XYZ file of C-alpha atoms in Angstrom:
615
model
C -50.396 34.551 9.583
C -47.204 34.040 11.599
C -45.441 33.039 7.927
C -46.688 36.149 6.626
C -45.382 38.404 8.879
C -42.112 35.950 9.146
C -41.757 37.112 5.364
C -42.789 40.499 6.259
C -40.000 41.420 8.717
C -37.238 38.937 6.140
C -38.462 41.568 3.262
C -37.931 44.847 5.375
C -34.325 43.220 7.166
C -33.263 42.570 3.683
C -33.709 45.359 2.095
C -33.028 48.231 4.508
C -29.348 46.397 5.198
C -28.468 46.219 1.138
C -29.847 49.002 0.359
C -33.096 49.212 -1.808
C -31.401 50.254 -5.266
C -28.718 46.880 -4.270
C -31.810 44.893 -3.046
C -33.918 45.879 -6.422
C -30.947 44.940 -8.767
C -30.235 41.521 -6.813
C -32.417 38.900 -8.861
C -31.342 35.951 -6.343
C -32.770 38.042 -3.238
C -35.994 38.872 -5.150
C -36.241 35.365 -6.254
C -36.068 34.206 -2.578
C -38.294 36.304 -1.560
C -41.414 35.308 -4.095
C -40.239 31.878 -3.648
C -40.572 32.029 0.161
C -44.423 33.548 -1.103
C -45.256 30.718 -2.820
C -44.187 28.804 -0.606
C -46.302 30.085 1.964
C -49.503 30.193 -0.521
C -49.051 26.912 -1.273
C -48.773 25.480 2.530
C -52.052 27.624 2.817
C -54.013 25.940 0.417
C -52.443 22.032 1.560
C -54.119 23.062 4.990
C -57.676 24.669 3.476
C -57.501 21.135 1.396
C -56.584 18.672 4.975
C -53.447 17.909 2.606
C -55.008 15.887 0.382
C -54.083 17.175 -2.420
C -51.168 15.507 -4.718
C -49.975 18.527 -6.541
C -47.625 20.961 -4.242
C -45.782 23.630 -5.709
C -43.169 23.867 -3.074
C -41.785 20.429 -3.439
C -40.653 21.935 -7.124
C -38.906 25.303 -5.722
C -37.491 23.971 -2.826
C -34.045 23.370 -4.651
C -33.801 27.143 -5.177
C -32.632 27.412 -1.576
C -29.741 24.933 -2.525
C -28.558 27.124 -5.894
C -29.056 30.469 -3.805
C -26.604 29.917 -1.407
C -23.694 28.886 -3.513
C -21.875 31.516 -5.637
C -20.402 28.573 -7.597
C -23.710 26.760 -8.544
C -24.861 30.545 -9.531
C -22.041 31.062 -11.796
C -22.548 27.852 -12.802
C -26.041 28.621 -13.834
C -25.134 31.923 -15.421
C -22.421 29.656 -18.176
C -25.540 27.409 -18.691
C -27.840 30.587 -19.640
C -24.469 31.969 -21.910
C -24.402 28.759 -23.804
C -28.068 28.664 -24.105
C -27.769 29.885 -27.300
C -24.995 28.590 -29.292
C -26.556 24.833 -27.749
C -29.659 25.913 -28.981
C -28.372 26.919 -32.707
C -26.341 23.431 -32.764
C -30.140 21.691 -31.142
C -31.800 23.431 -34.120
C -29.122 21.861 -36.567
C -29.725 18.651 -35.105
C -33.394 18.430 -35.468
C -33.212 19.731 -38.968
C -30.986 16.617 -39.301
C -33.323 14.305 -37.444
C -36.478 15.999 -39.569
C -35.185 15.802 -43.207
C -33.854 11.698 -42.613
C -37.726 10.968 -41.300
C -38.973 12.409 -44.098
C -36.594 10.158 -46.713
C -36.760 7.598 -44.332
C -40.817 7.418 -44.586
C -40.386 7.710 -48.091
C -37.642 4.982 -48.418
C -39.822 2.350 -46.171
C -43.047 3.292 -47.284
C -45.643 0.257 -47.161
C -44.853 -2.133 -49.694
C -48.187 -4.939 -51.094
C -45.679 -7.597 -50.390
C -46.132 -7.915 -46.130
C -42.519 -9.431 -46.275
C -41.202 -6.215 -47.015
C -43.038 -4.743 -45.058
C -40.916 -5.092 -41.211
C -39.085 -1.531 -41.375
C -42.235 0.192 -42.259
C -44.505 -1.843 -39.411
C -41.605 -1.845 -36.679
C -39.652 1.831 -37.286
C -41.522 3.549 -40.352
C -45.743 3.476 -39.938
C -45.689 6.812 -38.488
C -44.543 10.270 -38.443
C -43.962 10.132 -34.557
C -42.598 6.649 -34.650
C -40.236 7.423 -37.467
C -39.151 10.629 -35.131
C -38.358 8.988 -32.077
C -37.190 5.498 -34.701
C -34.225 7.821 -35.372
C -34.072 10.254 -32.347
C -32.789 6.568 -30.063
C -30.559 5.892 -33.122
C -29.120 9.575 -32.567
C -27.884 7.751 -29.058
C -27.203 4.457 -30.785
C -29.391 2.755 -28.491
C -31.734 0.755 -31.084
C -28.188 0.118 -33.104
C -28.026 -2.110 -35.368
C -31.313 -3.362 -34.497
C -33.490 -0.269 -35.952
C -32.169 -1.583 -39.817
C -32.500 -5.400 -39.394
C -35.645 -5.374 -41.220
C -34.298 -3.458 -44.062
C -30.985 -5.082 -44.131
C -32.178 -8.404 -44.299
C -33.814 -7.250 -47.544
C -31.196 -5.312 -49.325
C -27.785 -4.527 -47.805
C -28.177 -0.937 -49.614
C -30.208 0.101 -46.987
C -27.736 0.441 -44.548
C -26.153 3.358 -46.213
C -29.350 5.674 -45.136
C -28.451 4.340 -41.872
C -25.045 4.905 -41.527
C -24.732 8.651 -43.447
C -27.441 9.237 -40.751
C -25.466 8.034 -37.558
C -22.276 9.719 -39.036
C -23.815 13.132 -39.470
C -25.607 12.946 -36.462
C -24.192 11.030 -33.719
C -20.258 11.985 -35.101
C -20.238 15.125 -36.268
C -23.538 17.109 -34.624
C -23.019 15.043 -31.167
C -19.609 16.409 -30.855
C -19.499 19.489 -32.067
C -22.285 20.284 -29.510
C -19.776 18.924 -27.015
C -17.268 20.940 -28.682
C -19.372 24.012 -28.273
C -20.303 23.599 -24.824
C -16.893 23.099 -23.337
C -15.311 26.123 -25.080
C -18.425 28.118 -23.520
C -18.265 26.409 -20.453
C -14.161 27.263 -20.637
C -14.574 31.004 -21.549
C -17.263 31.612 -19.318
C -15.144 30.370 -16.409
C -12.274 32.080 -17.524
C -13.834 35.185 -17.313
C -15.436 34.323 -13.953
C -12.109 33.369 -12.442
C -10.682 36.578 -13.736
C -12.928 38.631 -12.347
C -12.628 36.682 -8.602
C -8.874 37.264 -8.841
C -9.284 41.290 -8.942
C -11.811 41.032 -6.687
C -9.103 39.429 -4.432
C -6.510 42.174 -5.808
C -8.786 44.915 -4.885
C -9.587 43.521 -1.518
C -5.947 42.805 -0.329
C -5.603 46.294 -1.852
C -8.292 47.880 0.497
C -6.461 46.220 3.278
C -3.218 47.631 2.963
C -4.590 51.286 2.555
C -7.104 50.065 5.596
C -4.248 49.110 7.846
C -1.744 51.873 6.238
C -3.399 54.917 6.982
C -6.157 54.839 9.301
C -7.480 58.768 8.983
C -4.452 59.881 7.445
C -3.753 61.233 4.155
C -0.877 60.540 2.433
C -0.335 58.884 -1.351
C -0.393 55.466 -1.689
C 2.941 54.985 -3.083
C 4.083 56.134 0.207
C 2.256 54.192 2.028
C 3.615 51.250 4.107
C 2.120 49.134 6.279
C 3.576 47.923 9.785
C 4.568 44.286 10.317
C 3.853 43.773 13.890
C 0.035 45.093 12.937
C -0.115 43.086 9.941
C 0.648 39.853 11.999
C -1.574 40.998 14.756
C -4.765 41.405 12.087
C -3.474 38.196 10.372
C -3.902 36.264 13.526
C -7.302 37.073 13.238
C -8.214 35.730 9.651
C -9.647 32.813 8.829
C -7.045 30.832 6.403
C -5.577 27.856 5.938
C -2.287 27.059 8.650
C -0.072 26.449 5.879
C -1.064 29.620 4.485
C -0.856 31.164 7.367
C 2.221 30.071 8.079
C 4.073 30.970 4.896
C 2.639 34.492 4.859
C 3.896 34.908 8.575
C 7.447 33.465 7.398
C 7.591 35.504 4.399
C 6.207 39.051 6.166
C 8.884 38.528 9.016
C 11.784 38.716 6.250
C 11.230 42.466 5.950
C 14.576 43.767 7.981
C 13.289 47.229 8.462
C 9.826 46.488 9.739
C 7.223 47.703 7.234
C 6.062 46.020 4.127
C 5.375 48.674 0.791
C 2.100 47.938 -1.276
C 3.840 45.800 -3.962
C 4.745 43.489 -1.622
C 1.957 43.187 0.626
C 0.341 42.164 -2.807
C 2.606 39.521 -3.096
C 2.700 38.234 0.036
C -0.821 36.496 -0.789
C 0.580 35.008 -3.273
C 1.248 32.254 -0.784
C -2.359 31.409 -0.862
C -2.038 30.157 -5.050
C 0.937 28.070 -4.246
C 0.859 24.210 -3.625
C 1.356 22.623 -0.534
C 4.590 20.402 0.198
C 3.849 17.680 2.904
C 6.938 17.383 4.825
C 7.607 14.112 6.365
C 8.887 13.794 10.070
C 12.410 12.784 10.913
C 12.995 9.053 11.086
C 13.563 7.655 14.710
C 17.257 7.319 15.451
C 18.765 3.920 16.424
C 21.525 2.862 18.369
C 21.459 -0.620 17.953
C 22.648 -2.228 14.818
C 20.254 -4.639 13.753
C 17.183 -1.635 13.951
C 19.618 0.927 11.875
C 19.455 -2.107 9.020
C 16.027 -2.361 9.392
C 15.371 1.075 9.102
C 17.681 1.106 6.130
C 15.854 -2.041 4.327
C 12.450 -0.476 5.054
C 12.842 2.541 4.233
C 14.227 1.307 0.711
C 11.315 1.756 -2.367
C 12.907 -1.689 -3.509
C 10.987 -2.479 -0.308
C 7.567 -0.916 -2.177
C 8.136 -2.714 -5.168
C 8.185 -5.953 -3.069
C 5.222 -5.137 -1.384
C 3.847 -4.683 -4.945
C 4.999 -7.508 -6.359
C 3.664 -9.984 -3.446
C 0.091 -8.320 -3.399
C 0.115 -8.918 -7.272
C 0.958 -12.554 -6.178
C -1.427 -12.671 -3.840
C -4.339 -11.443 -6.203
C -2.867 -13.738 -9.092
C -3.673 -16.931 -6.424
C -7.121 -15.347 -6.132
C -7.986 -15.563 -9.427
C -6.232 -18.784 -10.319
C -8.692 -19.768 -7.790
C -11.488 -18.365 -8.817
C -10.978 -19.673 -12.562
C -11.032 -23.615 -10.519
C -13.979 -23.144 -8.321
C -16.390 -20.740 -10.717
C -18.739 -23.760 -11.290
C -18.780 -25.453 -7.800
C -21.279 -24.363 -4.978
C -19.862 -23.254 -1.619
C -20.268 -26.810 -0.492
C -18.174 -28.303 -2.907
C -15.591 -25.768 -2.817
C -12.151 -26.482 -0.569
C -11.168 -23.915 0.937
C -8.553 -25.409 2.879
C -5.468 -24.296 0.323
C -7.053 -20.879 -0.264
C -6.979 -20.464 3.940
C -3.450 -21.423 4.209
C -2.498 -18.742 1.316
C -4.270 -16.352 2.694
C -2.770 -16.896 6.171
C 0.658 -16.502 4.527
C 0.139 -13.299 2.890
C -1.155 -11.514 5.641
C 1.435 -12.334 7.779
C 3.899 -11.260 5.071
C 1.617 -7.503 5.404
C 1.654 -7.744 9.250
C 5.271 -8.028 8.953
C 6.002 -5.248 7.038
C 3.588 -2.827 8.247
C 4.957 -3.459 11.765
C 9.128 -2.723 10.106
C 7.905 0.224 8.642
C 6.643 1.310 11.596
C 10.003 0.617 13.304
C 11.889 2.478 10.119
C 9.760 5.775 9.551
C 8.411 6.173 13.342
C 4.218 6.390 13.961
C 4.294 9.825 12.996
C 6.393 9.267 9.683
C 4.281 5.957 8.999
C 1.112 7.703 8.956
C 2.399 10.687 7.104
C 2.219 8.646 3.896
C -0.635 8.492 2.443
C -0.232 4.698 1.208
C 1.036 3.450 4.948
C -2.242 4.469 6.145
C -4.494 2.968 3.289
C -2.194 -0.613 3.657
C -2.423 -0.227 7.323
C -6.177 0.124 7.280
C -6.494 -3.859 5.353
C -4.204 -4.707 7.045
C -5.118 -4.735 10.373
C -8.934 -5.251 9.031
C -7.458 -8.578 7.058
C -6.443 -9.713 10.230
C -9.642 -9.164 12.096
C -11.523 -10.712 9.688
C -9.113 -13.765 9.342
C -8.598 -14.090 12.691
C -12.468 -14.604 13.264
C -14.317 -17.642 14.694
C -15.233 -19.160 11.116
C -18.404 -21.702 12.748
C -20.979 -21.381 11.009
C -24.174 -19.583 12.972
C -21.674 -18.110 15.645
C -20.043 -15.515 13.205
C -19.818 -16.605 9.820
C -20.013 -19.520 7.558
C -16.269 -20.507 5.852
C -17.139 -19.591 2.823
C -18.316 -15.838 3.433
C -15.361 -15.442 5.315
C -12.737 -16.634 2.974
C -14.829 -14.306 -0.364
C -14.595 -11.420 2.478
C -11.229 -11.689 3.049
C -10.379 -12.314 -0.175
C -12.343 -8.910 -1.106
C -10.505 -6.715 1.154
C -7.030 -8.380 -0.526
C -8.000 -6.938 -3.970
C -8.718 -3.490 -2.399
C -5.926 -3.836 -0.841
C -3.899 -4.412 -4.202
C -4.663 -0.485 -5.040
C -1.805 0.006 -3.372
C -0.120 0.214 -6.757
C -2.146 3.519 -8.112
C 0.408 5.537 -6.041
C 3.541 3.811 -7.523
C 2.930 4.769 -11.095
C 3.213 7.930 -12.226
C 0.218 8.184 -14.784
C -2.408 6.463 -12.444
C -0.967 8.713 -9.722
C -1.901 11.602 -11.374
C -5.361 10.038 -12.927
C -6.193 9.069 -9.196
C -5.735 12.412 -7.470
C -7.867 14.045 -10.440
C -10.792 11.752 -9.533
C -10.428 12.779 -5.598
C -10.184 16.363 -6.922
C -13.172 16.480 -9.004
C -14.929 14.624 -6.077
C -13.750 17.612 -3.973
C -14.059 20.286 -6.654
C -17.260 19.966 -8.577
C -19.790 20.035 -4.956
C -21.063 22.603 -6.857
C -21.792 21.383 -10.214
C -23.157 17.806 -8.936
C -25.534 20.090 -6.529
C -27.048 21.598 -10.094
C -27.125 18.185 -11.325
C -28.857 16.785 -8.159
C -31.239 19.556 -8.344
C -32.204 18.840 -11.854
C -32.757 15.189 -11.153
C -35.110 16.233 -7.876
C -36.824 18.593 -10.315
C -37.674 16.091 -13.101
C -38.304 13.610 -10.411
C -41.012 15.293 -9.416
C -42.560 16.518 -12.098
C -42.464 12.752 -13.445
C -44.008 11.476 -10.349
C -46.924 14.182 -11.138
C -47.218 13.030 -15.260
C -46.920 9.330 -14.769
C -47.026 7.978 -10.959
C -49.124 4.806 -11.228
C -48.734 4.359 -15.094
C -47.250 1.572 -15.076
C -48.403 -1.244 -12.876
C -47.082 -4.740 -13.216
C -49.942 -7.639 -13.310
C -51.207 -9.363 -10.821
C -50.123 -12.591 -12.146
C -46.507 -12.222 -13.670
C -46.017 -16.158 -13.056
C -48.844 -16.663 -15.829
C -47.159 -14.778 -18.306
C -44.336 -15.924 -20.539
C -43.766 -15.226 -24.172
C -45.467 -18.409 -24.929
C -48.480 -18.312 -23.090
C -49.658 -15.599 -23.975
C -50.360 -13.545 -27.366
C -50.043 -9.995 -28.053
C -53.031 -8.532 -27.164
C -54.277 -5.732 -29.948
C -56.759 -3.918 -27.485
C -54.622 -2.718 -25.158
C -50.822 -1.062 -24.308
C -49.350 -4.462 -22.627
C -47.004 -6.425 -24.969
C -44.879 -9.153 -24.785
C -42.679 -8.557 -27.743
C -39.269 -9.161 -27.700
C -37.615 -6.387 -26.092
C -40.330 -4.417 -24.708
C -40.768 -3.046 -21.200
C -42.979 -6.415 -19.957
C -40.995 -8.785 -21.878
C -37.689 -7.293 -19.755
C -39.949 -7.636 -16.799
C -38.592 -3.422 -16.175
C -41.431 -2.962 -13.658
C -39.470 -1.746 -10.794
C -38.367 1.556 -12.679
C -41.230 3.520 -12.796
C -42.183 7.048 -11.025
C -44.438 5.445 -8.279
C -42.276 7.003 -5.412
C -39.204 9.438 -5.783
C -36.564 6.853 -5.128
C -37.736 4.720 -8.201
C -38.034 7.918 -10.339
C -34.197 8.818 -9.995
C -32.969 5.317 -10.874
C -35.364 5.453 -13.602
C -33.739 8.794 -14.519
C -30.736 7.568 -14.374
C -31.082 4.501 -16.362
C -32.353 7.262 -19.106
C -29.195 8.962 -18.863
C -27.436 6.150 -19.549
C -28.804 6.277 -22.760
C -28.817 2.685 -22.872
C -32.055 0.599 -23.864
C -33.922 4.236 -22.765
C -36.001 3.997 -26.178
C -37.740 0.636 -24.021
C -38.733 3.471 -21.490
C -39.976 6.090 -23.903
C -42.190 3.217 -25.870
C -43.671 1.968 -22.927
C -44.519 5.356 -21.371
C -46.052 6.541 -24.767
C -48.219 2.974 -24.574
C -49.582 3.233 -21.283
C -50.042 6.914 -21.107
C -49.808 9.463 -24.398
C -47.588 10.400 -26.769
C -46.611 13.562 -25.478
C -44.888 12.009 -22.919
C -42.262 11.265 -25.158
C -41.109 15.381 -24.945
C -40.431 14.686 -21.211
C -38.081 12.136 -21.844
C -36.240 14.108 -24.522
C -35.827 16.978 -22.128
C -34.276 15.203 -19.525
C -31.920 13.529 -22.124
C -30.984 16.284 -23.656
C -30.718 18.606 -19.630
C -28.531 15.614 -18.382
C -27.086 13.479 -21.452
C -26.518 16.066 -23.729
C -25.818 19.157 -21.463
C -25.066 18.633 -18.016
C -22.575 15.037 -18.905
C -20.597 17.365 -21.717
C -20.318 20.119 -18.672
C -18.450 17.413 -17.092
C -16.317 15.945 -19.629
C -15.260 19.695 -19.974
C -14.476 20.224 -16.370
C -12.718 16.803 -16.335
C -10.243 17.518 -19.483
C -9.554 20.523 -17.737
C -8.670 19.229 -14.346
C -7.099 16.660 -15.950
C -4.811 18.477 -18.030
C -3.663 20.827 -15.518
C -2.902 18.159 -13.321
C -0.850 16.921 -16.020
C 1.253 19.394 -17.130
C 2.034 20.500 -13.740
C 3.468 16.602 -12.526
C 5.219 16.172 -16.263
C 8.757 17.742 -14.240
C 8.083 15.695 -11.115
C 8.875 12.648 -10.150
C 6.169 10.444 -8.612
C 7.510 11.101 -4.960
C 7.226 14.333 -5.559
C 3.452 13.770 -6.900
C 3.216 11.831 -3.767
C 3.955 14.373 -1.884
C 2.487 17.505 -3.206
C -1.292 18.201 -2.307
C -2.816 20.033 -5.263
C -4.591 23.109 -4.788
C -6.117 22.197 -7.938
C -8.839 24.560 -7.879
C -11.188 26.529 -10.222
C -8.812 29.295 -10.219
C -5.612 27.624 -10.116
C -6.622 25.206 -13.451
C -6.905 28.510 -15.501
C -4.210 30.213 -13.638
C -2.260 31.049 -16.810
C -4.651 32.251 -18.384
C -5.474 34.880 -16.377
C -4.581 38.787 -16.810
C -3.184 40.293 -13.168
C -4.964 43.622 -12.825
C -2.442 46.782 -12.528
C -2.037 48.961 -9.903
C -3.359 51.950 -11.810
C -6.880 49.691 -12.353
C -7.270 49.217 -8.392
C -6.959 52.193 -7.101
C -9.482 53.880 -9.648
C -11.832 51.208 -8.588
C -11.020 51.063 -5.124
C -12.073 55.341 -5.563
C -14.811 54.483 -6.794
C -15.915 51.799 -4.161
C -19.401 52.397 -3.112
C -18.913 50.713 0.319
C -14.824 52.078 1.262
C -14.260 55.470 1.663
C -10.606 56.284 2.234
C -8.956 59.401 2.865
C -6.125 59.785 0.330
């Protein structure tokens, strides 16, 4: 009862602060609200049942709390639901495809009196629902070329019904659905960043009549606000400090004290521009021989060294990886491979500790690529400089493949030096940074199907008791049952660990469906063992997450790629070094977008239901 009333008092809070007409037109609020209700019906019944029941509605709507409390995942969601339809006219396309190559596919492999010819029919063919999903894996070219073996073997002619059928389906359908859901993905997010940059107009609008005229009335093109209160209220706003710091310098150029409302527009403007990393001064010197090092070191002739001897360094690695691939550790001398290694990371002690002396700590650890070669460094050295007797630390061997680990990592080093992987590199760390939102949708789906297959199929699949009694040729296909030992089927890969017994196995099993790769060795085994309708869950998660939610991302990635791009074509790669991209959603499709005019925010600031102003 304590829930109840809990939901009671979150109901009445909610919508007496909104507003019931705002609270009644807010889907996400209602939604939280019956979800909160069904959560609390279903705890109720888990306790009238002592909790042994196995079906619980609220493990399936928990994610909702996830999606509700991101604008970004909501807008995400709302693109989704606006491509819904063009997907589904491409979807309906596709399976019109899929349906009329069944149909001349049954007809072409038909069961022939001569059981030679018969392979295509008995292995792809026999059925309407094993022709279906025959062709539906050959849509993902995962049963390619194996699904016309049979046929081929027979009469090379057959592999033009094959072929016309992976052209038309996997080429041209495949990708224009891919085609179709990045320009809906791009529009819809075009729009959606447009309308977040006049919200921000209209709300650095409200501001400047806010602070302008408090109670006074007076036109707004006469309006001006004061500096010293400007910097007073900006003091108080949470902002970035580089932000910060350029809106400060830019509002204190205004000689006369007061800032009109064109400009207080464009002092914000500050908050769209990138941010240049400045370096701190080098160290001064008086003595001669530390003014040469600082001049060596600070040299990029003194990079490409440092390139060039890590490339060495991995080049001995491999050379002696080539000699020693077929020997056990006990065979393997490690003695020249020590002595190498000892050489080279003296050669990186050395310079990290003269670049240290040439830029200063501060201007050492200001680059980016000092700290990421001072990091192996000084963790090469650790690690070499470790007891290697074996049961006190570590045996030789594990040392010497550590250490030899850390030196390829190490040998990244390069990605900043070239211009192309520079700019490749900081679009991976942006999408990391950028698409939270997106992978939360994407981790949501995956806990949602994860469920629902632990529901449909937990215990399913359960390997024998035996396996060490069971090889391909001790045993014979049994007729009676779903186990086989074909070639290529779930027991003869011995696949047992992916199943949907627990929720950790069902998202590696999820994912390996994803991948699209052998996933038609899932679906057969999961029709075997259970029924054939199980073969629609496994299309709709390859079509949520292959088809859908992987295209979303190959959109998002061309994007981000290609505004990272054009923007570093006119810089050199110091430059790309040294600028930190403020490559966000806005700021990809920052061209694109339509400022608002002034005429446009005042009429809507007017008609603002929450900002009254006196004008």
């Amino acid at each position: 009862m304590s829930k109840l009333n809990i939901l009671d008092i979150l109901f009445v809070l909610q919508s007496y602060l909104i507003g019931w007409e705002e609270f009644r037109m807010n889907k996400w609020l209602i939604g939280y609200i019956v979800v909160i209700a069904a959560s609390v019906i279903d705890w109720m019944l888990s306790v009238s049942m002592v909790c042994n029941e196995n079906l619980r509605v609220r493990r399936l709507i928990r994610p909702f709390f996830l999606l509700q409390n991101s604008s970004l995942m909501k807008k995400t969601l709302k693109c989704i639901k606006r491509t819904l339809p063009e997907i589904a006219s491409v979807i309906l396309l596709l399976a019109l495809h899929l349906c009329l190559f069944t149909m001349i596919g049954m007809l072409i492999f038909s069961k022939s009196d001569d059981p030679k010819k018969n392979g295509e029919w008995e292995t792809y063919f026999k059925n309407l629902p094993k022709s279906l999903s025959s062709l539906l894996v050959l849509l993902t070219t995962a049963n390619n070329p194996d699904v016309m073996i049979p046929a081929y073997s027979l009469n090379r002619g057959y592999s033009i019904f094959f072929i016309l059928f992976s052209v038309f389906g996997t080429y041209l359908l495949m990708n224009l659905m891919t085609a179709i859901i990045y320009n809906q993905f791009r529009g819809y997010l075009l729009m959606s960043v447009q309308t977040s940059i006049i919200r921000r107009r209209l709300g650095i609008r409200a501001a400047f009549e806010v602070l302008c005229c408090p109670g006074r009335g007076h036109t707004s093109t006469q309006s001006e606000v004061a500096v010293n209160m400007f910097l007073q209220v900006l003091g108080r706003v949470h902002m970035k400090s580089h932000c910060r710091q350029a809106i400060i310098k830019a509002a204190q150029q205004f000689p006369d004290g007061f800032i009109n409302g064109e400009a207080f527009q464009r002092l914000f403007i500050e908050l769209d521009k990138d941010f240049m990393k400045e370096h701190p001064p080098k160290p001064e010197y008086s003595s001669p021989v530390l003014q040469h090092i600082q001049y060596m070191y600070s040299h990029f002739y003194i990079v490409v060294l440092g390139n060039v001897v890590a490339l060495a360094n991995v080049i001995c690695i491999c050379t002696v990886l080539v000699l020693n691939s077929e020997k056990s550790a006990s065979e393997k001398n490690n003695f020249y491979m020590e002595i190498l290694n000892c050489i080279f990371i003296l050669y990186y002690l050395i310079e990290m500790l003269l670049k240290i002396v040439a830029f200063g700590w501060r201007g050492y650890l200001s680059y980016r690529n000092n700290i990421f070669d001072g990091f192996f460094t000084v963790l090469l050295l650790v690690t070499f400089a470790r007891d290697p007797v074996p049961g006190r630390v570590m045996p030789l061997w594990e040392m010497v493949r550590l250490v030899n680990m850390l030196i390829v990592f190490r040998f990244l080093r390069i990605i900043p030096e070239i211009k192309l992987m520079a700019v490749v590199a900081s679009t991976l760390v942006d999408l990391v940074k950028n698409l939270r939102a997106f992978a939360g949708i994407l981790l949501v789906v995956y806990y949602v199907f994860a469920v629902l297959g632990i529901w449909l199929f937990q215990g399913a699949i359960t390997p024998p008791s035996n396996m060490s009694l069971i090889s391909n040729s001790s045993i014979e296909n049994k007729t009676d049952g779903p186990f086989s030992m074909d070639c290529g089927t779930f027991e003869q890969l011995e696949y047992w660990p992916n199943n949907f017994d627990d929720f950790a196995s069902s998202l590696v099993l999820l994912y390996n469906i994803m991948v699209v790769n052998n996933w038609h060795v899932f679906t057969d085994a999961y029709t075997r063992y259970t029924t054939e309708w199980s073969l629609v869950y496994f299309v709709a998660w390859w079509l949520t997450s292959s088809v859908m939610w992987v295209n979303l991302f190959v959109a998002l990635i061309l994007e981000n790629f290609t505004y990272k791009w054009d923007r570093s074509n006119a810089l050199s790669v110091e430059d790309v070094e040294r600028i930190a991209y403020q490559s966000t959603v806005q700021l990809i499709f920052r061209e694109h977008i339509q400022e608002p005019t002034e005429e446009e925010l005042l009429a809507q600031l007017q008609q603002h239901p929450h900002l009254h102003l006196s004008w």
